[in-house]
Amino acid sequence: MNSREKILGAISINKPSLIELPVIDIKSTSSLSVDWVDEFIKTLESIGGKVVQLSSIDLIKLEIQQAKLRGEYIVNTLPVLGEVNNEINPTMEASLLESIDRAYIEGSIGVAENGSVWLYEHQIKNRLLPFICQHLVICLNINKIVPNMHEAYQQVDVAKEGYGVFLAGPSKTADIEQSLVIGAHGARSLLVYLIN
Amino acid sequence: MKVGLFIPCYVDQFYPKVAVATLELLEKLGCEVVFPLNQTCCGQPMANSGFASLSEGCDKNFIANFGEVDYVVSPSGSCVLHVKEHLHDQNETKASYIRRNIYELTEFIVDVLKVENMVANFPHKVGMHISCHGQRGLNLSSMSELSAPSFSKPAYLLNMVKGLQLSLPKREDECCGFGGTFCVFEEAVSVKMGKDRITEHATNEVEYITGVDVSCLMHLEGILKRQGSGVKTIHIAEILNTH
Amino acid sequence: MNPKNFNRLFFVPIQGAGLSHSAAAEIFNKDEERTDWHDETLWFVREKRDKAVKQISEWEQLRTLGSDIKDHTLSNLDVYLAEFEKNAQANGIKIHWAIDAEEHNEIILGIIREQKVQQVVKSKSMLTEECHLNDYLAQRGIDVVDTDLGERIVQFRNEPPSHIVLPAIHLKKQDVSETFHEHLGTEKGNNDPQYLTEAARQHLREKFIKSQLAITGVNFAIASTGGFVVCTNEGNADMGAHAAKIHVASMGIEKIIPKVEHLGVFLRLLARSATGQPITTYSSHFHQPRVGQQMHIIIVDNGRTKQLGRPDFRSSLKCIRCAACFNTCPVYRRSGGHSYHTAVAGPIGSILNPNLDMKANADLPFASTLCGSCSNVCPVKIDIHVQLYKWRQVLVAEGFTTGGKKVAMKGMAFVLSHPSIYRISGKIGRWIMRVFPFIFNNKSFNPWYKQREMPEAPEQSFRDWYKKNKK
């Protein structure tokens, strides 16, 4: 008998008799009169992220142009914002990605209760991109904000692609005497543009 | 109604005043109180040390003493909790009857006697120590970990006492560190926990520390005396029994 | 009698695990100021948890759901594991099964050797701590770099982590500064957390980029899709996994949850319970290896099936490793994780570890006053304090207690079942206390007396008073 058989066999002997699976029926009483966009902004800002509401993407396009002129390595993955960086593909080497200053990617939905944004693999082009860049910018449709994780999981299909992530704010740590430091191993900052 | 007075072994031996106060208080509140003379202990010290298997004789004796009353009442949250959760016997009928009808003193006064005012008089600054087993086990008061409405049966009664100024320490319901045999087998942590409770009460400049469990108070008193502190411990029964 | 021999009669020596919890805790408490600092730091984390929890009006409902989903899962675990394996394999993930720590470590060694891996990075995985993976690989000439900042710090110091979520919580800024000065060449005396974290970022980025193998843990494994979720604040699990050509994820059998929708419940419970955050910065969902990458999952038993077979203790397998129980435990806060001499310390460790080795861990269920706070903060409603009590009975029944205690308890049981003997013993005891106080007032023989005065011994017991005044 191999280990798999031994383990599954032991479980089948030792497990208790079947207990019913509960139905998830969360009635969030706090959800009745809350502005979800407002909640999203407040929460994301409280965890170190920055949020800017825009009705036009012109400002972003300008920002990208100016940064490129300054010589920064800017990665843009959204065609509407201008030229897209075609060198960013799933197999691009980490050592090359390391020099990216700022990356602009598109998010799918935002979650108000925790300030997170769901990113599909196809949106980030390379799995390392949102982590290895120094600064991350996410463009999110302001109408795509849901109250909580239950609704989030109904809106996105996390198994559709090989990878996806709920990303909430810049990377951080409090491992040194509980002092919060923003910018651990992932991006040092997160800016979310909520676009109308 | 006939109340069987259950006095924990160490209260019987070391703090008889608490038992006297409990008896007098219950009588004042209109109860017919009997003290079964052959009671000894609830068996908790053995059980919490892993020797619950040795408690048969102790349990039998408990049932023999308390099988015939309407209620069993005790000035001790942890002993009552222990009996409620662990009293068993070959005669399960009697055992389960006792488990259903045993009460800690303040919960008996609030829930059964439904007292709404008291003639007690204790014009002092008193710190409330919330004893864990009574609180989390018997639900004597709300718990800081849970999101639930705030309430406290002991505080409800203490707020009826004339002149009493009640305060809570900053960490309202942290354990005092007695824990039964823990107090000697993990002496360093036990005493540290007690000292920290005392420090928080000292911030409120209390004259007394009170609670529903003599075990907690005995432990805190031991530390206070060693520190040469003027703060005294007093069981809630003694406060409620003043006039 | 020599006090040392007296102590041996009553205090359980721990075989092979160094100091018992009580001995280690005593040493820990010698530095009272540091104990206060450790206690306050962790209490602060508990307070952050409280604040986060009070913002969710349906918190108790979530806890019940989390608990019930896990209870159901454990009762159907083999079916779910098989389903998980099938779905993961269909997605191109290689599945391995390990009966114990040794086999787990061998599997990883096998991958390293076969793929000629030179550099390995690892993000936080309590399971790999439990299996002593780093030591195993180090003995075979393979260095694993722990990439969680807290874990890297303790790795440099050659210490185990003291907390499963905050590995370096027992260290002060100065300690980290000294360690980084020694190992990374940072400025001597510069204690600024920002500066030190930046140094670690640069140092570890190089490791991420150069490593061929990334080992991660698994927070949740989804049976219905064959995928798994890894939660971090630092982003180190992702930096490692997405750069390396091989990703190995180690998981205990109990990490399975049935469906994606259940993640909604657990991700809402986890970070709030652990640190008071609404969610960790990154909740990464892995379903397939990236193009050109190998992805492996090692499903590990290591005593879990045995625990599953213990009706009183099987619910300890519901644990989602949030450490809320550590932060609320007044004993843990005043004794530190190292006193528990195991990979998973605190209250949950005290009900998991005796299952692995009763002899080595017989002291742990007694490192508690049974206050019950842990059970109240547990997001999946494990009745930790009840299990602590029950483990005590099991350990004593299995003989993991001292001769002295056995005799004392048998004596106590006898006295307490015989009312007249109880009364006489009480009377004599009190008499001795009044007439020969020095017998009890002895710091070497009476642990109570070390830092506390004895209670006064009255002449009359309550019963004496009652007979005189009432009968």
GROMACS .gro file of N, CA and C in nm, chain A residues 2-93:
model
  276
    2ASN      N    1   0.061   0.214  -0.094
    2ASN     CA    2   0.142   0.335  -0.094
    2ASN      C    3   0.085   0.436   0.005
    3SER      N    4   0.156   0.549   0.017
    3SER     CA    5   0.116   0.648   0.117
    3SER      C    6  -0.023   0.702   0.091
    4ARG      N    7  -0.054   0.722  -0.036
    4ARG     CA    8  -0.187   0.775  -0.069
    4ARG      C    9  -0.295   0.681  -0.017
    5GLU      N   10  -0.278   0.553  -0.043
    5GLU     CA   11  -0.379   0.456   0.001
    5GLU      C   12  -0.383   0.449   0.153
    6LYS      N   13  -0.266   0.455   0.214
    6LYS     CA   14  -0.261   0.448   0.362
    6LYS      C   15  -0.336   0.567   0.422
    7ILE      N   16  -0.309   0.684   0.367
    7ILE     CA   17  -0.370   0.805   0.423
    7ILE      C   18  -0.521   0.805   0.401
    8LEU      N   19  -0.563   0.779   0.279
    8LEU     CA   20  -0.707   0.779   0.251
    8LEU      C   21  -0.778   0.669   0.330
    9GLY      N   22  -0.709   0.557   0.344
    9GLY     CA   23  -0.765   0.446   0.421
    9GLY      C   24  -0.783   0.484   0.567
   10ALA      N   25  -0.679   0.546   0.624
   10ALA     CA   26  -0.687   0.587   0.765
   10ALA      C   27  -0.800   0.688   0.784
   11ILE      N   28  -0.814   0.779   0.690
   11ILE     CA   29  -0.920   0.880   0.702
   11ILE      C   30  -1.056   0.811   0.699
   12SER      N   31  -1.074   0.718   0.608
   12SER     CA   32  -1.207   0.658   0.596
   12SER      C   33  -1.244   0.580   0.722
   13ILE      N   34  -1.143   0.527   0.792
   13ILE     CA   35  -1.172   0.457   0.918
   13ILE      C   36  -1.196   0.556   1.031
   14ASN      N   37  -1.117   0.662   1.035
   14ASN     CA   38  -1.119   0.751   1.151
   14ASN      C   39  -1.218   0.866   1.145
   15LYS      N   40  -1.269   0.895   1.028
   15LYS     CA   41  -1.356   1.011   1.018
   15LYS      C   42  -1.488   0.985   1.089
   16PRO      N   43  -1.554   1.091   1.138
   16PRO     CA   44  -1.684   1.073   1.203
   16PRO      C   45  -1.791   1.054   1.096
   17SER      N   46  -1.912   1.017   1.141
   17SER     CA   47  -2.020   1.002   1.042
   17SER      C   48  -2.055   1.139   0.984
   18LEU      N   49  -2.107   1.137   0.863
   18LEU     CA   50  -2.123   1.258   0.784
   18LEU      C   51  -2.205   1.367   0.853
   19ILE      N   52  -2.146   1.485   0.857
   19ILE     CA   53  -2.213   1.602   0.911
   19ILE      C   54  -2.255   1.689   0.793
   20GLU      N   55  -2.372   1.748   0.804
   20GLU     CA   56  -2.426   1.824   0.691
   20GLU      C   57  -2.344   1.949   0.660
   21LEU      N   58  -2.335   1.982   0.530
   21LEU     CA   59  -2.268   2.105   0.490
   21LEU      C   60  -2.366   2.222   0.505
   22PRO      N   61  -2.327   2.328   0.574
   22PRO     CA   62  -2.421   2.439   0.590
   22PRO      C   63  -2.434   2.520   0.461
   23VAL      N   64  -2.543   2.592   0.451
   23VAL     CA   65  -2.564   2.682   0.338
   23VAL      C   66  -2.516   2.820   0.380
   24ILE      N   67  -2.442   2.887   0.291
   24ILE     CA   68  -2.396   3.021   0.325
   24ILE      C   69  -2.506   3.120   0.294
   25ASP      N   70  -2.561   3.177   0.401
   25ASP     CA   71  -2.672   3.269   0.382
   25ASP      C   72  -2.648   3.391   0.471
   26ILE      N   73  -2.550   3.470   0.429
   26ILE     CA   74  -2.511   3.582   0.514
   26ILE      C   75  -2.600   3.702   0.488
   27LYS      N   76  -2.669   3.742   0.593
   27LYS     CA   77  -2.746   3.866   0.579
   27LYS      C   78  -2.670   3.973   0.654
   28SER      N   79  -2.592   4.048   0.579
   28SER     CA   80  -2.511   4.148   0.645
   28SER      C   81  -2.599   4.264   0.686
   29THR      N   82  -2.627   4.276   0.814
   29THR     CA   83  -2.716   4.382   0.859
   29THR      C   84  -2.652   4.519   0.844
   30SER      N   85  -2.519   4.518   0.830
   30SER     CA   86  -2.452   4.647   0.816
   30SER      C   87  -2.455   4.696   0.673
   31SER      N   88  -2.515   4.619   0.583
   31SER     CA   89  -2.501   4.654   0.441
   31SER      C   90  -2.613   4.744   0.389
   32LEU      N   91  -2.711   4.772   0.472
   32LEU     CA   92  -2.832   4.833   0.419
   32LEU      C   93  -2.818   4.973   0.359
   33SER      N   94  -2.744   5.061   0.427
   33SER     CA   95  -2.743   5.195   0.368
   33SER      C   96  -2.601   5.248   0.355
   34VAL      N   97  -2.511   5.164   0.304
   34VAL     CA   98  -2.372   5.206   0.296
   34VAL      C   99  -2.336   5.236   0.151
   35ASP      N  100  -2.259   5.341   0.134
   35ASP     CA  101  -2.206   5.374   0.001
   35ASP      C  102  -2.083   5.287  -0.019
   36TRP      N  103  -2.092   5.184  -0.105
   36TRP     CA  104  -1.985   5.088  -0.119
   36TRP      C  105  -1.857   5.147  -0.175
   37VAL      N  106  -1.874   5.246  -0.262
   37VAL     CA  107  -1.754   5.309  -0.316
   37VAL      C  108  -1.680   5.382  -0.205
   38ASP      N  109  -1.756   5.453  -0.127
   38ASP     CA  110  -1.699   5.526  -0.014
   38ASP      C  111  -1.628   5.432   0.083
   39GLU      N  112  -1.695   5.322   0.111
   39GLU     CA  113  -1.639   5.222   0.202
   39GLU      C  114  -1.509   5.164   0.146
   40PHE      N  115  -1.509   5.136   0.016
   40PHE     CA  116  -1.390   5.081  -0.050
   40PHE      C  117  -1.273   5.178  -0.035
   41ILE      N  118  -1.302   5.305  -0.066
   41ILE     CA  119  -1.196   5.406  -0.060
   41ILE      C  120  -1.141   5.418   0.081
   42LYS      N  121  -1.233   5.429   0.175
   42LYS     CA  122  -1.191   5.445   0.316
   42LYS      C  123  -1.105   5.328   0.361
   43THR      N  124  -1.150   5.208   0.329
   43THR     CA  125  -1.079   5.088   0.374
   43THR      C  126  -0.943   5.077   0.309
   44LEU      N  127  -0.937   5.098   0.177
   44LEU     CA  128  -0.810   5.084   0.108
   44LEU      C  129  -0.710   5.188   0.157
   45GLU      N  130  -0.761   5.308   0.181
   45GLU     CA  131  -0.669   5.411   0.231
   45GLU      C  132  -0.620   5.379   0.373
   46SER      N  133  -0.705   5.315   0.452
   46SER     CA  134  -0.662   5.282   0.589
   46SER      C  135  -0.556   5.173   0.590
   47ILE      N  136  -0.543   5.097   0.481
   47ILE     CA  137  -0.441   4.993   0.477
   47ILE      C  138  -0.322   5.032   0.389
   48GLY      N  139  -0.308   5.162   0.361
   48GLY     CA  140  -0.188   5.211   0.295
   48GLY      C  141  -0.201   5.232   0.145
   49GLY      N  142  -0.320   5.209   0.090
   49GLY     CA  143  -0.336   5.231  -0.053
   49GLY      C  144  -0.384   5.374  -0.078
   50LYS      N  145  -0.375   5.417  -0.203
   50LYS     CA  146  -0.423   5.551  -0.240
   50LYS      C  147  -0.530   5.534  -0.347
   51VAL      N  148  -0.637   5.612  -0.337
   51VAL     CA  149  -0.746   5.601  -0.435
   51VAL      C  150  -0.775   5.738  -0.494
   52VAL      N  151  -0.788   5.741  -0.627
   52VAL     CA  152  -0.825   5.866  -0.694
   52VAL      C  153  -0.942   5.836  -0.787
   53GLN      N  154  -1.045   5.919  -0.779
   53GLN     CA  155  -1.161   5.900  -0.867
   53GLN      C  156  -1.145   5.988  -0.989
   54LEU      N  157  -1.167   5.929  -1.107
   54LEU     CA  158  -1.153   6.006  -1.232
   54LEU      C  159  -1.272   5.980  -1.322
   55SER      N  160  -1.308   6.080  -1.400
   55SER     CA  161  -1.412   6.052  -1.499
   55SER      C  162  -1.351   6.040  -1.639
   56SER      N  163  -1.222   6.076  -1.649
   56SER     CA  164  -1.157   6.061  -1.780
   56SER      C  165  -1.018   6.002  -1.758
   57ILE      N  166  -0.972   5.921  -1.856
   57ILE     CA  167  -0.840   5.857  -1.841
   57ILE      C  168  -0.727   5.945  -1.892
   58ASP      N  169  -0.760   6.064  -1.936
   58ASP     CA  170  -0.656   6.151  -1.993
   58ASP      C  171  -0.544   6.177  -1.895
   59LEU      N  172  -0.580   6.198  -1.770
   59LEU     CA  173  -0.480   6.226  -1.667
   59LEU      C  174  -0.379   6.112  -1.657
   60ILE      N  175  -0.430   5.990  -1.665
   60ILE     CA  176  -0.343   5.872  -1.652
   60ILE      C  177  -0.249   5.866  -1.773
   61LYS      N  178  -0.305   5.888  -1.891
   61LYS     CA  179  -0.223   5.884  -2.013
   61LYS      C  180  -0.109   5.984  -2.002
   62LEU      N  181  -0.142   6.103  -1.954
   62LEU     CA  182  -0.043   6.209  -1.938
   62LEU      C  183   0.065   6.165  -1.839
   63GLU      N  184   0.021   6.112  -1.730
   63GLU     CA  185   0.112   6.066  -1.624
   63GLU      C  186   0.212   5.964  -1.679
   64ILE      N  187   0.161   5.872  -1.759
   64ILE     CA  188   0.249   5.768  -1.816
   64ILE      C  189   0.352   5.832  -1.908
   65GLN      N  190   0.304   5.925  -1.995
   65GLN     CA  191   0.397   5.991  -2.088
   65GLN      C  192   0.508   6.063  -2.013
   66GLN      N  193   0.467   6.137  -1.913
   66GLN     CA  194   0.564   6.217  -1.838
   66GLN      C  195   0.668   6.128  -1.769
   67ALA      N  196   0.619   6.016  -1.710
   67ALA     CA  197   0.712   5.926  -1.641
   67ALA      C  198   0.812   5.866  -1.740
   68LYS      N  199   0.763   5.830  -1.860
   68LYS     CA  200   0.853   5.773  -1.960
   68LYS      C  201   0.958   5.874  -2.002
   69LEU      N  202   0.914   6.001  -2.014
   69LEU     CA  203   1.008   6.107  -2.051
   69LEU      C  204   1.117   6.122  -1.947
   70ARG      N  205   1.081   6.096  -1.819
   70ARG     CA  206   1.180   6.108  -1.712
   70ARG      C  207   1.275   5.990  -1.712
   71GLY      N  208   1.247   5.893  -1.798
   71GLY     CA  209   1.338   5.778  -1.809
   71GLY      C  210   1.298   5.660  -1.722
   72GLU      N  211   1.179   5.666  -1.662
   72GLU     CA  212   1.138   5.555  -1.577
   72GLU      C  213   1.090   5.439  -1.664
   73TYR      N  214   1.112   5.317  -1.612
   73TYR     CA  215   1.065   5.199  -1.684
   73TYR      C  216   0.919   5.179  -1.644
   74ILE      N  217   0.829   5.225  -1.732
   74ILE     CA  218   0.686   5.216  -1.705
   74ILE      C  219   0.628   5.103  -1.787
   75VAL      N  220   0.551   5.019  -1.727
   75VAL     CA  221   0.482   4.913  -1.799
   75VAL      C  222   0.333   4.945  -1.804
   76ASN      N  223   0.279   4.952  -1.923
   76ASN     CA  224   0.135   4.973  -1.939
   76ASN      C  225   0.075   4.849  -2.005
   77THR      N  226  -0.031   4.796  -1.947
   77THR     CA  227  -0.096   4.678  -2.004
   77THR      C  228  -0.234   4.711  -2.060
   78LEU      N  229  -0.278   4.837  -2.050
   78LEU     CA  230  -0.413   4.872  -2.097
   78LEU      C  231  -0.405   4.949  -2.230
   79PRO      N  232  -0.455   4.891  -2.339
   79PRO     CA  233  -0.451   4.959  -2.469
   79PRO      C  234  -0.513   5.099  -2.466
   80VAL      N  235  -0.617   5.118  -2.386
   80VAL     CA  236  -0.680   5.251  -2.384
   80VAL      C  237  -0.590   5.360  -2.329
   81LEU      N  238  -0.487   5.320  -2.258
   81LEU     CA  239  -0.397   5.419  -2.199
   81LEU      C  240  -0.281   5.453  -2.291
   82GLY      N  241  -0.274   5.387  -2.403
   82GLY     CA  242  -0.162   5.417  -2.494
   82GLY      C  243  -0.086   5.292  -2.530
   83GLU      N  244   0.039   5.311  -2.562
   83GLU     CA  245   0.122   5.199  -2.606
   83GLU      C  246   0.135   5.094  -2.496
   84VAL      N  247   0.116   4.969  -2.538
   84VAL     CA  248   0.124   4.858  -2.443
   84VAL      C  249   0.262   4.794  -2.449
   85ASN      N  250   0.317   4.755  -2.334
   85ASN     CA  251   0.451   4.693  -2.332
   85ASN      C  252   0.443   4.547  -2.373
   86ASN      N  253   0.476   4.519  -2.500
   86ASN     CA  254   0.461   4.382  -2.549
   86ASN      C  255   0.566   4.286  -2.495
   87GLU      N  256   0.675   4.343  -2.439
   87GLU     CA  257   0.779   4.253  -2.388
   87GLU      C  258   0.733   4.179  -2.262
   88ILE      N  259   0.625   4.229  -2.201
   88ILE     CA  260   0.577   4.162  -2.079
   88ILE      C  261   0.490   4.043  -2.119
   89ASN      N  262   0.546   3.926  -2.106
   89ASN     CA  263   0.469   3.805  -2.136
   89ASN      C  264   0.490   3.706  -2.020
   90PRO      N  265   0.411   3.597  -2.018
   90PRO     CA  266   0.416   3.505  -1.903
   90PRO      C  267   0.554   3.446  -1.875
   91THR      N  268   0.643   3.441  -1.975
   91THR     CA  269   0.771   3.375  -1.951
   91THR      C  270   0.886   3.473  -1.932
   92MET      N  271   0.856   3.601  -1.925
   92MET     CA  272   0.964   3.700  -1.910
   92MET      C  273   1.041   3.677  -1.781
   93GLU      N  274   1.175   3.690  -1.790
   93GLU     CA  275   1.263   3.660  -1.677
   93GLU      C  276   1.245   3.759  -1.562
   0.00000   0.00000   0.00000
